[in-house]
Amino acid sequence: MAIELFNNGKHLCLIFDDLVDDSMGEAVQANQFLIVDNEHGALIDPGGNMTYNGLLMEMHNYFAPKNLDYILASHADPDIIASVNKWMIHSECKVMISKLWARFVPHFCSVGNSAGRVEGIPDEGMILPLGNSVIKAIPAHFMHSEGNFQFYDPISKILFSGDMGASIVPHTEVDTPVEDFKSHLQYMEGFHKRYMVSNKICRYWVNMVRGMDVEMIVPQHGRMFKGKKMVNEFLNWIEALPCGIDLMTQDHYREPK
Amino acid sequence: MAIELFNNGKHLCLIFDDLVDDSMGEAVQANQFLIVDNEHGALIDPGGNMTYNGLLMEMHNYFAPKNLDYILASHADPDIIASVNKWMIHSECKVMISKLWARFVPHFCSVGNSAGRVEGIPDEGMILPLGNSVIKAIPAHFMHSEGNFQFYDPISKILFSGDMGASIVPHTEVDTPVEDFKSHLQYMEGFHKRYMVSNKICRYWVNMVRGMDVEMIVPQHGRMFKGKKMVNEFLNWIEALPCGIDLMTQDHYREPK
């Protein structure tokens, strides 16, 4: 079921958190997002083939999918946009993704299906008009993907943070924002230590986010961080975390014998 | 058309280099590979929806696709395995991929289609039996993907190196191995400087590969490096290249205004 993260009657932010069948433990839970402003819509990280039908049906209650302006993709992983071929057919939307991945997106598609509809976001990010509002593409390269964006909505003050802040939990536990940061760490730590590329990069990101007006960090997997206090707890933690290549040594690179 | 990289009558390595329609400049060229040993087969990085039909048809000349033992995936990008849903239907193969991505692969698939058929390769790599031979999964994490493997065939002494050594050229130029390393640099440099995560990691990889008996480095995009001299030229170059996060500064992480 869709959950309203924000709604002032003209501007709506929705999260869909229960569309992945994670009951067998084979697929990782993932969140999808819809922002609607004055009858214009953007889907963020709509997911793979597994979530397509559910998302299409749920969206209908709020917005006609064929009127989508954008699919906003944080990067090109399967849980982010493996369904893009189907969205290309059922809507007129553009796909906005890092310029590093624009020429990789057609590999999800049937020949010709994506022609002229994939637009590369430059490294410095950009401001995208949506209805009477805007969505900002925020640079988050190497967290984890080499060309990676988060999406910031200045009206709701939500930062849709992609893999940053992700936690690996069953879909039944995603509805509630994080309440006790310390007890939540066990669901985040392993993921961030390996998928986030290095502490240096995390620190650049934290410096940037501290200068923004963020009320909520909402990741693509797991539970969200709501309110400035919880947002800061997350920033303080990730700023100090050794991760990715920081933890790699020659021992990780040996021919198996 | 398939090109034979190695063939001793019992053991065959093929490259397919012209299946991506890159004529419009929208999709990046990609190579797919087939190894057959004594009537057992492994596909390496079979590609996306764009290459599926062509690869299936071309393979038939050498090997019955439904008898595939494995799909070996260097990582989970769309040009690597976005076609996996179709291969799941048309063969009984297992998909071998880094354990970091095993729970992401089902997002390419229809619900249930991948159940029990995706196997996670542990970080240290592994040795996979194929007919009377083996294929080694060689650790190549963060080059570029966080969980990343190359595949080494001890019979042909080919290292199928995934993105390492990739060059961005039209498919018409892939057939010929690199002849002049310096003039080839222009097709590799930009890609490696951004997609390879850091020089530290590249050095670990070079140290490992120098200890292996490699006659050919065959990347997933562009032209191959054939013979020990050319292999060494590549190793010497990548060992000294600053890349990825080495080149990132706070300036790359600013909110667009």
Coordinates of C-alpha atoms in Angstrom, one line a residue:
Chain A
M1 CA 0.0 0.0 0.0
A2 CA 1.2 3.5 -0.7
I3 CA 2.1 5.7 2.2
E4 CA 1.9 9.5 2.1
L5 CA 5.2 11.1 3.1
F6 CA 3.8 14.6 2.3
N7 CA 0.6 16.0 1.1
N8 CA -0.5 19.7 1.0
G9 CA -3.3 19.1 -1.5
K10 CA -1.2 20.3 -4.5
H11 CA 2.1 18.5 -3.8
L12 CA 2.2 14.8 -2.9
C13 CA 5.1 12.4 -2.1
L14 CA 4.3 8.7 -1.8
I15 CA 6.4 5.7 -0.9
F16 CA 5.6 2.2 -2.0
D17 CA 7.4 -0.2 0.3
D18 CA 5.7 -3.6 0.0
L19 CA 5.8 -4.4 -3.7
V20 CA 8.9 -6.7 -3.7
D21 CA 8.1 -10.3 -2.8
D22 CA 10.8 -10.8 -0.2
S23 CA 9.1 -13.6 1.6
M24 CA 11.6 -16.3 0.3
G25 CA 14.6 -14.1 1.2
E26 CA 15.8 -14.2 -2.5
A27 CA 15.1 -10.6 -3.5
V28 CA 16.1 -7.6 -1.5
Q29 CA 13.2 -5.3 -0.3
A30 CA 13.1 -2.0 -2.2
N31 CA 11.1 1.3 -1.9
Q32 CA 9.7 3.1 -4.9
F33 CA 8.6 6.8 -4.9
L34 CA 6.1 9.0 -6.6
I35 CA 6.1 12.8 -6.5
V36 CA 3.0 14.6 -7.9
D37 CA 2.8 18.4 -8.3
N38 CA -0.1 20.1 -10.0
E39 CA -0.9 17.0 -12.1
H40 CA 2.7 16.4 -13.1
G41 CA 4.5 13.3 -11.9
A42 CA 7.9 11.8 -11.3
L43 CA 8.7 8.3 -10.3
I44 CA 11.9 7.8 -8.4
D45 CA 13.7 4.4 -8.7
P46 CA 10.6 2.5 -9.9
G47 CA 12.3 -0.9 -9.5
G48 CA 12.5 -4.1 -11.5
N49 CA 10.1 -6.4 -13.2
M50 CA 8.9 -7.7 -9.9
T51 CA 7.4 -4.4 -8.8
Y52 CA 6.1 -3.1 -12.1
N53 CA 2.6 -4.5 -12.1
G54 CA 2.0 -3.6 -8.4
L55 CA 3.3 -0.1 -8.9
L56 CA 1.3 0.6 -12.0
M57 CA -1.9 -0.5 -10.2
E58 CA -1.2 1.4 -7.0
M59 CA -0.2 4.6 -8.8
H60 CA -3.6 4.7 -10.6
N61 CA -5.2 5.6 -7.3
Y62 CA -3.2 8.9 -7.3
F63 CA -2.0 9.6 -10.8
A64 CA -2.4 8.4 -14.4
P65 CA 0.9 6.6 -15.2
K66 CA 0.7 7.6 -18.8
N67 CA 1.1 11.2 -17.8
L68 CA 4.4 10.7 -16.1
D69 CA 7.0 13.4 -16.9
Y70 CA 10.0 11.6 -15.5
I71 CA 11.6 8.4 -14.3
L72 CA 14.4 9.6 -12.0
A73 CA 17.0 6.9 -11.5
S74 CA 19.7 7.2 -8.8
H75 CA 21.8 4.8 -10.9
A76 CA 21.4 1.7 -13.2
D77 CA 21.0 -1.3 -10.9
P78 CA 18.2 -3.8 -11.5
D79 CA 16.3 -2.9 -8.3
I80 CA 16.3 0.7 -9.5
I81 CA 15.2 0.5 -13.1
A82 CA 15.1 -3.0 -14.6
S83 CA 11.4 -2.3 -15.4
V84 CA 12.3 0.7 -17.6
N85 CA 11.4 -1.1 -20.8
K86 CA 7.8 -1.5 -19.7
W87 CA 7.5 2.2 -18.5
M88 CA 8.8 3.3 -21.9
I89 CA 5.9 1.5 -23.5
H90 CA 3.2 2.6 -21.0
S91 CA 4.1 6.3 -20.7
E92 CA 5.7 9.1 -22.6
C93 CA 8.2 9.9 -19.8
K94 CA 11.9 10.7 -20.0
V95 CA 14.4 8.8 -18.0
M96 CA 16.9 11.0 -16.1
I97 CA 20.1 9.2 -15.0
S98 CA 23.8 10.1 -14.6
K99 CA 25.4 10.7 -17.9
L100 CA 27.7 7.8 -17.0
W101 CA 24.8 5.4 -17.4
A102 CA 22.8 6.9 -20.2
R103 CA 24.3 4.6 -22.8
F104 CA 23.8 1.6 -20.5
V105 CA 20.0 2.1 -20.0
P106 CA 19.2 0.9 -23.6
H107 CA 20.5 -2.5 -22.6
F108 CA 17.3 -2.9 -20.5
C109 CA 15.2 -2.2 -23.5
S110 CA 14.1 -3.7 -26.7
V111 CA 15.8 -2.2 -29.7
G112 CA 14.7 1.3 -30.4
N113 CA 12.4 1.5 -27.4
S114 CA 14.5 4.0 -25.5
A115 CA 15.6 6.2 -28.5
G116 CA 15.8 9.8 -27.6
R117 CA 14.2 9.3 -24.2
V118 CA 17.2 8.8 -21.9
E119 CA 18.8 12.0 -20.7
G120 CA 22.2 12.1 -19.0
I121 CA 22.4 14.2 -15.8
P122 CA 25.8 16.0 -15.7
D123 CA 28.1 15.3 -12.7
E124 CA 27.2 18.6 -10.9
G125 CA 23.5 17.7 -10.8
M126 CA 20.6 19.8 -12.1
I127 CA 17.2 21.3 -11.3
L128 CA 14.2 19.6 -12.9
P129 CA 10.9 21.5 -13.3
L130 CA 7.9 19.4 -12.1
G131 CA 4.5 21.2 -12.3
N132 CA 4.9 24.4 -10.2
S133 CA 7.8 23.0 -8.3
V134 CA 11.3 21.6 -8.9
I135 CA 13.2 18.4 -8.0
K136 CA 16.9 18.7 -7.5
A137 CA 19.3 16.0 -8.7
I138 CA 22.0 16.0 -5.9
P139 CA 25.5 14.6 -6.7
A140 CA 26.1 11.3 -4.7
H141 CA 28.8 9.7 -6.9
F142 CA 30.4 6.5 -5.5
M143 CA 27.6 6.1 -3.0
H144 CA 27.5 3.5 -4.2
S145 CA 27.5 3.8 -8.0
E146 CA 30.2 5.8 -9.8
G147 CA 27.6 8.0 -11.4
N148 CA 24.9 8.4 -8.8
F149 CA 22.2 11.0 -7.9
Q150 CA 19.9 11.5 -5.0
F151 CA 16.7 13.6 -5.5
Y152 CA 15.7 16.5 -3.2
D153 CA 12.2 17.9 -3.0
P154 CA 12.4 21.5 -1.7
I155 CA 8.7 21.5 -0.8
S156 CA 8.5 18.4 1.4
K157 CA 12.3 18.8 2.3
I158 CA 12.7 15.1 1.7
L159 CA 16.0 13.8 0.4
F160 CA 15.4 10.6 -1.5
S161 CA 18.8 9.2 -0.8
G162 CA 19.0 6.0 -2.9
D163 CA 21.4 3.5 -1.2
M164 CA 22.6 6.0 1.3
G165 CA 20.9 5.2 4.6
A166 CA 19.6 1.9 3.3
S167 CA 18.7 -0.9 5.7
I168 CA 18.1 -4.5 5.0
V169 CA 14.8 -5.4 6.7
P170 CA 11.6 -7.3 5.6
H171 CA 9.0 -5.1 3.9
T172 CA 6.7 -5.4 6.9
E173 CA 9.1 -3.3 9.0
V174 CA 9.6 -0.4 6.6
D175 CA 6.5 1.6 7.4
T176 CA 7.8 3.1 10.7
P177 CA 10.6 5.6 10.6
V178 CA 13.8 4.8 12.6
E179 CA 13.1 5.4 16.3
D180 CA 16.2 4.2 18.0
F181 CA 19.3 4.9 15.9
K182 CA 21.6 2.6 17.8
S183 CA 19.4 -0.5 17.6
H184 CA 18.9 0.2 13.9
L185 CA 22.6 0.1 13.1
Q186 CA 22.7 -3.7 12.8
Y187 CA 20.5 -3.4 9.7
M188 CA 22.7 -0.8 8.0
E189 CA 26.3 -1.4 9.0
G190 CA 27.2 -4.3 6.8
F191 CA 25.6 -2.8 3.8
H192 CA 27.3 0.6 4.1
K193 CA 30.7 -0.8 5.0
R194 CA 30.8 -2.7 1.7
Y195 CA 28.7 -0.8 -0.8
M196 CA 29.7 2.7 0.1
V197 CA 33.0 3.2 -1.7
S198 CA 35.1 5.1 0.8
N199 CA 34.9 7.3 3.9
K200 CA 36.5 10.3 2.0
I201 CA 33.4 10.4 -0.3
C202 CA 30.9 10.0 2.6
R203 CA 32.5 13.0 4.3
Y204 CA 32.1 15.2 1.1
W205 CA 28.4 14.1 1.0
V206 CA 27.8 14.9 4.7
N207 CA 29.4 18.3 4.3
M208 CA 27.0 19.0 1.4
V209 CA 23.9 17.7 3.2
R210 CA 24.6 19.7 6.4
G211 CA 24.2 22.8 4.2
M212 CA 20.8 21.7 3.0
D213 CA 17.4 22.0 4.7
V214 CA 16.6 18.3 5.0
E215 CA 13.6 17.1 7.2
M216 CA 13.7 13.5 6.1
I217 CA 16.2 11.1 4.5
V218 CA 14.3 8.4 2.7
P219 CA 16.4 5.6 1.3
Q220 CA 15.6 3.1 -1.4
H221 CA 15.8 0.1 0.9
G222 CA 14.4 -0.1 4.4
R223 CA 13.4 2.5 7.0
M224 CA 13.5 6.3 6.8
F225 CA 15.1 9.0 9.0
K226 CA 12.5 11.6 10.0
G227 CA 13.2 14.9 11.7
K228 CA 16.4 17.0 11.9
K229 CA 17.6 15.1 15.0
M230 CA 17.5 11.7 13.4
V231 CA 18.9 13.1 10.1
N232 CA 21.9 14.4 12.1
E233 CA 22.4 11.1 13.9
F234 CA 22.7 9.4 10.5
L235 CA 25.1 12.1 9.2
N236 CA 27.3 11.8 12.3
W237 CA 27.5 8.0 11.9
I238 CA 28.3 7.8 8.2
E239 CA 30.8 10.6 8.4
A240 CA 33.0 8.5 10.7
L241 CA 32.5 5.1 9.0
P242 CA 35.5 3.4 7.2
C243 CA 34.0 1.6 4.2
G244 CA 34.5 0.2 0.8
I245 CA 38.1 0.4 -0.4
D246 CA 39.2 1.7 3.0
L247 CA 38.8 -1.9 4.2
M248 CA 40.3 -3.8 1.2
T249 CA 43.9 -5.2 1.3
Q250 CA 46.0 -7.3 -1.1
D251 CA 44.5 -10.4 0.7
H252 CA 41.2 -9.6 -1.1
Y253 CA 42.9 -10.0 -4.5
R254 CA 44.3 -13.5 -4.8
E255 CA 43.8 -16.1 -7.5
P256 CA 41.8 -19.0 -6.1
K257 CA 43.9 -22.2 -6.0
Chain B
M1 CA 29.4 -13.1 -36.1
A2 CA 31.2 -15.2 -33.5
I3 CA 35.0 -15.1 -33.4
E4 CA 37.0 -18.0 -32.1
L5 CA 39.4 -16.9 -29.4
F6 CA 40.6 -20.5 -28.8
N7 CA 39.7 -23.9 -30.2
N8 CA 41.6 -27.2 -29.6
G9 CA 38.7 -29.4 -30.7
K10 CA 37.5 -30.1 -27.2
H11 CA 37.7 -26.6 -25.6
L12 CA 36.3 -23.6 -27.3
C13 CA 36.2 -19.9 -26.4
L14 CA 34.0 -17.5 -28.5
I15 CA 33.5 -13.8 -28.5
F16 CA 30.4 -12.1 -29.9
D17 CA 31.2 -8.5 -30.5
D18 CA 28.6 -7.2 -33.0
L19 CA 25.2 -7.9 -31.3
V20 CA 24.6 -4.4 -29.8
D21 CA 23.0 -2.0 -32.2
D22 CA 25.3 1.0 -31.5
S23 CA 24.7 2.7 -34.8
M24 CA 22.7 5.5 -33.2
G25 CA 25.3 6.1 -30.5
E26 CA 22.7 5.5 -27.8
A27 CA 23.8 2.1 -26.5
V28 CA 27.4 1.2 -25.6
Q29 CA 29.0 -1.7 -27.5
A30 CA 29.4 -4.8 -25.5
N31 CA 31.1 -8.2 -25.9
Q32 CA 29.5 -11.5 -24.9
F33 CA 31.4 -14.8 -24.4
L34 CA 30.8 -18.5 -24.6
I35 CA 33.1 -21.2 -23.3
V36 CA 32.4 -24.8 -24.3
D37 CA 34.3 -27.8 -22.9
N38 CA 33.3 -31.4 -23.8
E39 CA 29.7 -30.4 -24.4
H40 CA 29.3 -28.2 -21.3
G41 CA 28.9 -24.5 -21.7
A42 CA 29.2 -21.2 -19.8
L43 CA 28.1 -17.8 -21.1
I44 CA 30.0 -14.9 -19.7
D45 CA 28.2 -11.5 -19.4
P46 CA 25.4 -12.4 -21.9
G47 CA 24.2 -8.8 -22.0
G48 CA 20.8 -7.1 -22.1
N49 CA 17.6 -7.5 -24.0
M50 CA 19.2 -6.0 -27.1
T51 CA 21.6 -8.9 -27.5
Y52 CA 19.4 -11.8 -26.4
N53 CA 18.0 -12.9 -29.8
G54 CA 21.2 -12.5 -31.7
L55 CA 23.2 -14.4 -29.1
L56 CA 20.7 -17.2 -28.9
M57 CA 20.7 -17.6 -32.7
E58 CA 24.5 -17.4 -33.1
M59 CA 25.1 -19.8 -30.2
H60 CA 23.1 -22.5 -31.9
N61 CA 25.9 -22.9 -34.5
Y62 CA 28.2 -24.1 -31.7
F63 CA 26.1 -25.2 -28.7
A64 CA 22.5 -25.9 -27.7
P65 CA 21.6 -23.0 -25.4
K66 CA 19.3 -25.1 -23.3
N67 CA 22.3 -27.2 -22.2
L68 CA 24.1 -24.2 -20.6
D69 CA 25.6 -25.0 -17.2
Y70 CA 26.2 -21.4 -16.2
I71 CA 25.7 -17.8 -16.8
L72 CA 28.8 -16.1 -15.3
A73 CA 28.2 -12.5 -14.5
S74 CA 31.0 -10.1 -13.6
H75 CA 28.5 -7.9 -11.8
A76 CA 24.8 -6.8 -12.1
D77 CA 24.8 -4.0 -14.7
P78 CA 22.2 -4.0 -17.5
D79 CA 24.8 -4.6 -20.3
I80 CA 26.0 -7.6 -18.3
I81 CA 22.8 -9.5 -17.5
A82 CA 19.6 -7.6 -18.2
S83 CA 18.5 -10.5 -20.4
V84 CA 18.7 -13.0 -17.5
N85 CA 15.0 -13.4 -17.2
K86 CA 14.9 -14.8 -20.8
W87 CA 17.9 -17.1 -20.2
M88 CA 16.1 -18.5 -17.1
I89 CA 13.2 -19.5 -19.3
H90 CA 15.2 -21.0 -22.2
S91 CA 17.8 -22.9 -20.2
E92 CA 18.4 -24.8 -17.0
C93 CA 21.5 -22.8 -16.2
K94 CA 22.6 -21.4 -12.9
V95 CA 23.6 -17.8 -12.6
M96 CA 26.9 -17.2 -10.7
I97 CA 27.4 -13.7 -9.5
S98 CA 29.1 -12.0 -6.5
K99 CA 27.1 -12.7 -3.3
L100 CA 26.7 -8.9 -3.0
W101 CA 24.4 -9.0 -6.0
A102 CA 22.7 -12.4 -5.7
R103 CA 19.6 -10.8 -4.0
F104 CA 19.5 -8.0 -6.7
V105 CA 19.3 -10.4 -9.7
P106 CA 15.7 -11.4 -9.0
H107 CA 14.7 -7.8 -9.8
F108 CA 15.5 -8.5 -13.5
C109 CA 13.1 -11.4 -13.4
S110 CA 9.4 -12.2 -13.2
V111 CA 8.3 -13.4 -9.8
G112 CA 9.6 -16.8 -9.0
N113 CA 11.6 -17.2 -12.2
S114 CA 15.0 -17.1 -10.6
A115 CA 14.1 -19.1 -7.5
G116 CA 17.0 -21.3 -6.4
R117 CA 19.0 -20.6 -9.5
V118 CA 21.2 -17.6 -8.5
E119 CA 24.3 -18.6 -6.6
G120 CA 26.5 -16.0 -4.8
I121 CA 30.2 -16.2 -5.4
P122 CA 32.1 -15.5 -2.1
D123 CA 34.5 -12.6 -2.1
E124 CA 37.6 -14.7 -2.4
G125 CA 36.4 -16.2 -5.7
M126 CA 35.9 -19.9 -6.5
I127 CA 36.8 -22.7 -9.0
L128 CA 33.9 -23.8 -11.2
P129 CA 33.9 -27.2 -12.9
L130 CA 33.0 -27.0 -16.6
G131 CA 33.1 -30.3 -18.6
N132 CA 36.7 -31.7 -18.1
S133 CA 38.0 -28.2 -17.3
V134 CA 37.5 -25.4 -14.8
I135 CA 36.8 -21.7 -14.9
K136 CA 38.2 -19.6 -12.1
A137 CA 36.2 -16.6 -10.7
I138 CA 38.9 -14.0 -9.9
P139 CA 38.3 -11.3 -7.4
A140 CA 38.0 -7.8 -9.0
H141 CA 36.0 -5.9 -6.5
F142 CA 35.5 -2.2 -7.1
M143 CA 36.6 -2.5 -10.7
H144 CA 34.1 -1.1 -11.1
S145 CA 31.4 -2.9 -9.1
E146 CA 31.7 -3.3 -5.4
G147 CA 31.2 -7.1 -5.8
N148 CA 32.9 -8.0 -9.1
F149 CA 34.5 -11.0 -10.7
Q150 CA 36.6 -11.7 -13.7
F151 CA 36.7 -15.2 -15.2
Y152 CA 40.0 -17.0 -16.0
D153 CA 40.2 -20.0 -18.3
P154 CA 43.4 -22.0 -17.5
I155 CA 43.2 -23.9 -20.8
S156 CA 43.1 -20.9 -23.2
K157 CA 44.9 -18.7 -20.6
I158 CA 42.3 -16.0 -21.3
L159 CA 41.3 -13.6 -18.6
F160 CA 37.8 -12.3 -19.3
S161 CA 38.3 -9.1 -17.5
G162 CA 34.8 -7.4 -17.5
D163 CA 35.2 -3.6 -17.4
M164 CA 38.9 -3.7 -16.8
G165 CA 40.6 -2.9 -20.0
A166 CA 37.4 -1.8 -21.7
S167 CA 37.5 0.6 -24.6
I168 CA 34.7 2.6 -26.0
V169 CA 34.8 1.9 -29.8
P170 CA 32.2 1.1 -32.5
H171 CA 31.5 -2.7 -32.8
T172 CA 33.1 -2.7 -36.3
E173 CA 36.5 -2.0 -34.6
V174 CA 36.4 -4.7 -32.0
D175 CA 37.6 -7.7 -34.1
T176 CA 41.3 -6.7 -34.1
P177 CA 43.4 -7.0 -30.9
V178 CA 45.1 -3.8 -29.7
E179 CA 48.2 -3.2 -31.9
D180 CA 49.5 0.1 -30.7
F181 CA 49.0 0.6 -27.0
K182 CA 49.6 4.4 -27.0
S183 CA 47.2 5.2 -29.8
H184 CA 44.6 2.9 -28.1
L185 CA 44.8 4.9 -24.8
Q186 CA 42.3 7.6 -26.1
Y187 CA 39.5 4.9 -26.1
M188 CA 40.2 3.7 -22.6
E189 CA 41.4 6.6 -20.5
G190 CA 38.2 8.5 -19.8
F191 CA 36.4 5.3 -18.9
H192 CA 39.0 3.9 -16.5
K193 CA 39.6 7.3 -14.8
R194 CA 35.9 7.4 -13.8
Y195 CA 34.6 3.9 -13.5
M196 CA 37.6 2.3 -11.8
V197 CA 37.2 3.2 -8.1
S198 CA 40.7 3.9 -7.1
N199 CA 44.4 3.4 -7.9
K200 CA 45.0 1.5 -4.7
I201 CA 42.6 -1.2 -5.9
C202 CA 44.0 -1.3 -9.4
R203 CA 47.4 -2.0 -7.9
Y204 CA 46.2 -4.9 -5.8
W205 CA 44.6 -6.3 -9.0
V206 CA 47.8 -5.9 -11.0
N207 CA 49.9 -7.6 -8.3
M208 CA 47.5 -10.6 -8.5
V209 CA 47.5 -10.8 -12.3
R210 CA 51.3 -10.6 -12.6
G211 CA 51.3 -13.9 -10.7
M212 CA 48.9 -15.6 -13.1
D213 CA 49.7 -17.1 -16.6
V214 CA 47.6 -14.7 -18.8
E215 CA 48.0 -14.8 -22.6
M216 CA 45.0 -12.6 -23.3
I217 CA 43.0 -10.0 -21.5
V218 CA 39.6 -9.8 -23.1
P219 CA 37.3 -7.0 -21.8
Q220 CA 33.5 -6.8 -22.0
H221 CA 33.7 -3.6 -24.1
G222 CA 36.0 -2.9 -27.0
R223 CA 39.3 -4.5 -28.1
M224 CA 41.4 -7.3 -26.5
F225 CA 45.0 -7.4 -25.4
K226 CA 46.8 -10.4 -26.9
G227 CA 50.2 -11.8 -26.0
K228 CA 52.2 -11.3 -22.8
K229 CA 53.9 -8.1 -24.1
M230 CA 50.5 -6.3 -24.7
V231 CA 49.1 -7.7 -21.4
N232 CA 52.1 -6.2 -19.6
E233 CA 51.6 -2.8 -21.3
F234 CA 48.1 -2.7 -20.0
L235 CA 49.1 -3.8 -16.5
N236 CA 51.9 -1.1 -16.3
W237 CA 49.4 1.6 -17.4
I238 CA 46.6 0.8 -15.1
E239 CA 49.0 0.3 -12.1
A240 CA 49.9 4.0 -12.4
L241 CA 46.6 5.5 -13.2
P242 CA 44.9 7.8 -10.6
C243 CA 41.1 7.1 -11.0
G244 CA 37.7 7.2 -9.4
I245 CA 37.7 8.7 -5.9
D246 CA 41.3 9.7 -6.2
L247 CA 40.1 12.5 -8.5
M248 CA 37.0 13.6 -6.5
T249 CA 37.0 16.7 -4.3
Q250 CA 34.4 18.6 -2.3
D251 CA 33.7 20.5 -5.5
H252 CA 32.0 17.5 -6.9
Y253 CA 29.5 17.4 -4.0
R254 CA 27.5 20.7 -4.0
E255 CA 23.7 21.3 -4.1
P256 CA 22.8 22.7 -7.5
K257 CA 21.4 26.3 -7.1

